[in-house]
Amino acid sequence: MSRSERSPLLLAGLLAAAGVAHFAAPRPFDETIPRGLPGTPRTWTYASGAAELALAAGLALPRTRKTAALAAAAFFVGVFPANVKMAADWRHRPAPQKAAAFGRLPLQVPLVLWARGVARNAQGRP
């Protein structure tokens, strides 16, 4: 299997693992939900986890890969405010936790680019 064939499956695996984590251990995700959103943080945590699982499934299937990859790119942009909130909330934590929280922020860029690359490579496929 070539690198370009593995890439969407690796991205699907990342999203699937994150989606499962939202259901298996929702509390840390609840804490990242911006307070201005309507509804409860747990509802947003579960909705985000379900979206990640759906995106993972879409990326795994060649027929839906391009659409799912574009949606994943948008999803990564959409969850950025939660990562900003986490970094702000963790600014007074010990250095390793603070570094992890702030380190997540620039990681959104390669995730968006990865998803866009998967979409680009999926063009013309059945």
mmCIF file of C-alpha atoms in Angstrom:
data_model
loop_
_atom_site.group_PDB
_atom_site.id
_atom_site.type_symbol
_atom_site.label_atom_id
_atom_site.label_comp_id
_atom_site.label_asym_id
_atom_site.label_seq_id
_atom_site.Cartn_x
_atom_site.Cartn_y
_atom_site.Cartn_z
ATOM 1 C CA MET A 1 0.000 0.000 0.000
ATOM 2 C CA SER A 2 1.438 3.353 -1.035
ATOM 3 C CA ARG A 3 1.773 6.379 1.204
ATOM 4 C CA SER A 4 -1.085 8.153 -0.587
ATOM 5 C CA GLU A 5 -3.297 5.112 -0.004
ATOM 6 C CA ARG A 6 -2.382 4.951 3.707
ATOM 7 C CA SER A 7 -2.854 8.658 4.370
ATOM 8 C CA PRO A 8 -6.676 8.685 4.368
ATOM 9 C CA LEU A 9 -6.752 5.559 6.502
ATOM 10 C CA LEU A 10 -4.352 7.078 9.026
ATOM 11 C CA LEU A 11 -6.477 10.220 9.190
ATOM 12 C CA ALA A 12 -9.577 8.046 9.591
ATOM 13 C CA GLY A 13 -7.845 6.198 12.427
ATOM 14 C CA LEU A 14 -6.953 9.444 14.169
ATOM 15 C CA LEU A 15 -10.531 10.694 13.917
ATOM 16 C CA ALA A 16 -11.969 7.336 15.005
ATOM 17 C CA ALA A 17 -9.713 7.236 18.072
ATOM 18 C CA ALA A 18 -10.681 10.806 18.988
ATOM 19 C CA GLY A 19 -14.356 10.014 18.452
ATOM 20 C CA VAL A 20 -14.215 6.963 20.705
ATOM 21 C CA ALA A 21 -12.368 8.998 23.348
ATOM 22 C CA HIS A 22 -15.214 11.536 23.391
ATOM 23 C CA PHE A 23 -17.586 8.759 24.473
ATOM 24 C CA ALA A 24 -15.206 6.747 26.665
ATOM 25 C CA ALA A 25 -13.927 9.730 28.689
ATOM 26 C CA PRO A 26 -16.122 12.763 27.964
ATOM 27 C CA ARG A 27 -15.247 14.939 30.972
ATOM 28 C CA PRO A 28 -11.962 16.405 29.617
ATOM 29 C CA PHE A 29 -13.728 17.277 26.361
ATOM 30 C CA ASP A 30 -16.638 18.882 28.231
ATOM 31 C CA GLU A 31 -14.177 21.303 29.818
ATOM 32 C CA THR A 32 -13.014 22.565 26.410
ATOM 33 C CA ILE A 33 -16.471 23.519 25.156
ATOM 34 C CA PRO A 34 -16.794 27.310 24.896
ATOM 35 C CA ARG A 35 -19.392 28.572 27.374
ATOM 36 C CA GLY A 36 -21.216 30.699 24.806
ATOM 37 C CA LEU A 37 -22.545 27.683 22.910
ATOM 38 C CA PRO A 38 -26.177 26.726 23.504
ATOM 39 C CA GLY A 39 -26.931 23.451 25.231
ATOM 40 C CA THR A 40 -24.763 21.471 27.597
ATOM 41 C CA PRO A 41 -21.060 20.789 27.146
ATOM 42 C CA ARG A 42 -21.766 17.026 27.227
ATOM 43 C CA THR A 43 -24.125 17.354 24.263
ATOM 44 C CA TRP A 44 -21.372 19.126 22.301
ATOM 45 C CA THR A 45 -18.831 16.516 23.400
ATOM 46 C CA TYR A 46 -21.018 13.683 22.154
ATOM 47 C CA ALA A 47 -21.923 15.526 18.953
ATOM 48 C CA SER A 48 -18.243 16.169 18.266
ATOM 49 C CA GLY A 49 -17.396 12.524 18.939
ATOM 50 C CA ALA A 50 -20.179 11.358 16.637
ATOM 51 C CA ALA A 51 -18.958 13.752 13.933
ATOM 52 C CA GLU A 52 -15.422 12.383 14.259
ATOM 53 C CA LEU A 53 -16.684 8.820 13.929
ATOM 54 C CA ALA A 54 -18.761 9.742 10.873
ATOM 55 C CA LEU A 55 -15.800 11.512 9.284
ATOM 56 C CA ALA A 56 -13.603 8.495 9.972
ATOM 57 C CA ALA A 57 -16.107 6.209 8.278
ATOM 58 C CA GLY A 58 -16.374 8.550 5.295
ATOM 59 C CA LEU A 59 -12.589 8.727 4.930
ATOM 60 C CA ALA A 60 -12.288 4.952 5.032
ATOM 61 C CA LEU A 61 -14.548 4.507 2.004
ATOM 62 C CA PRO A 62 -13.196 5.586 -1.388
ATOM 63 C CA ARG A 63 -16.654 6.657 -2.606
ATOM 64 C CA THR A 64 -17.084 9.192 0.184
ATOM 65 C CA ARG A 65 -13.434 10.032 0.844
ATOM 66 C CA LYS A 66 -13.264 13.395 -0.925
ATOM 67 C CA THR A 67 -16.401 14.776 0.715
ATOM 68 C CA ALA A 68 -15.409 13.412 4.120
ATOM 69 C CA ALA A 69 -11.907 14.857 3.790
ATOM 70 C CA LEU A 70 -13.259 18.314 2.973
ATOM 71 C CA ALA A 71 -15.675 18.019 5.888
ATOM 72 C CA ALA A 72 -12.787 16.935 8.140
ATOM 73 C CA ALA A 73 -10.815 20.031 7.142
ATOM 74 C CA ALA A 74 -13.814 22.185 8.061
ATOM 75 C CA PHE A 75 -14.251 20.237 11.301
ATOM 76 C CA PHE A 76 -10.630 20.889 12.296
ATOM 77 C CA VAL A 77 -11.193 24.607 11.740
ATOM 78 C CA GLY A 78 -14.484 24.428 13.658
ATOM 79 C CA VAL A 79 -12.999 22.860 16.787
ATOM 80 C CA PHE A 80 -10.181 25.412 16.960
ATOM 81 C CA PRO A 81 -12.089 27.626 19.465
ATOM 82 C CA ALA A 82 -12.250 24.658 21.870
ATOM 83 C CA ASN A 83 -8.478 24.282 21.609
ATOM 84 C CA VAL A 84 -8.025 28.008 22.247
ATOM 85 C CA LYS A 85 -10.281 27.733 25.314
ATOM 86 C CA MET A 86 -8.264 24.780 26.579
ATOM 87 C CA ALA A 87 -5.004 26.701 26.161
ATOM 88 C CA ALA A 88 -6.460 29.706 27.992
ATOM 89 C CA ASP A 89 -7.849 27.542 30.784
ATOM 90 C CA TRP A 90 -4.537 25.679 31.173
ATOM 91 C CA ARG A 91 -2.258 28.736 31.135
ATOM 92 C CA HIS A 92 -1.614 28.419 34.893
ATOM 93 C CA ARG A 93 -1.062 24.660 34.937
ATOM 94 C CA PRO A 94 2.351 23.009 35.231
ATOM 95 C CA ALA A 95 4.668 23.573 32.260
ATOM 96 C CA PRO A 96 4.129 20.169 30.557
ATOM 97 C CA GLN A 97 0.337 20.553 30.569
ATOM 98 C CA LYS A 98 0.550 24.172 29.472
ATOM 99 C CA ALA A 99 2.945 23.186 26.654
ATOM 100 C CA ALA A 100 0.571 20.433 25.514
ATOM 101 C CA ALA A 101 -2.406 22.799 25.490
ATOM 102 C CA PHE A 102 -0.595 25.541 23.596
ATOM 103 C CA GLY A 103 1.113 22.988 21.331
ATOM 104 C CA ARG A 104 -2.262 21.814 20.075
ATOM 105 C CA LEU A 105 -3.026 25.201 18.545
ATOM 106 C CA PRO A 106 -0.526 25.143 15.656
ATOM 107 C CA LEU A 107 -1.245 21.428 15.087
ATOM 108 C CA GLN A 108 -4.618 22.369 13.637
ATOM 109 C CA VAL A 109 -2.865 23.735 10.545
ATOM 110 C CA PRO A 110 -1.235 20.441 9.497
ATOM 111 C CA LEU A 111 -4.480 18.599 10.252
ATOM 112 C CA VAL A 112 -6.403 20.918 7.934
ATOM 113 C CA LEU A 113 -3.712 20.580 5.256
ATOM 114 C CA TRP A 114 -3.661 16.797 5.661
ATOM 115 C CA ALA A 115 -7.419 16.587 5.187
ATOM 116 C CA ARG A 116 -7.253 18.883 2.142
ATOM 117 C CA GLY A 117 -4.484 16.721 0.679
ATOM 118 C CA VAL A 118 -6.589 13.600 1.154
ATOM 119 C CA ALA A 119 -9.477 15.345 -0.650
ATOM 120 C CA ARG A 120 -7.185 16.429 -3.482
ATOM 121 C CA ASN A 121 -5.802 12.917 -3.913
ATOM 122 C CA ALA A 122 -9.307 11.437 -3.871
ATOM 123 C CA GLN A 123 -10.357 13.341 -6.991
ATOM 124 C CA GLY A 124 -11.372 11.127 -9.843
ATOM 125 C CA ARG A 125 -11.666 8.027 -7.693
ATOM 126 C CA PRO A 126 -14.897 6.018 -7.675
#
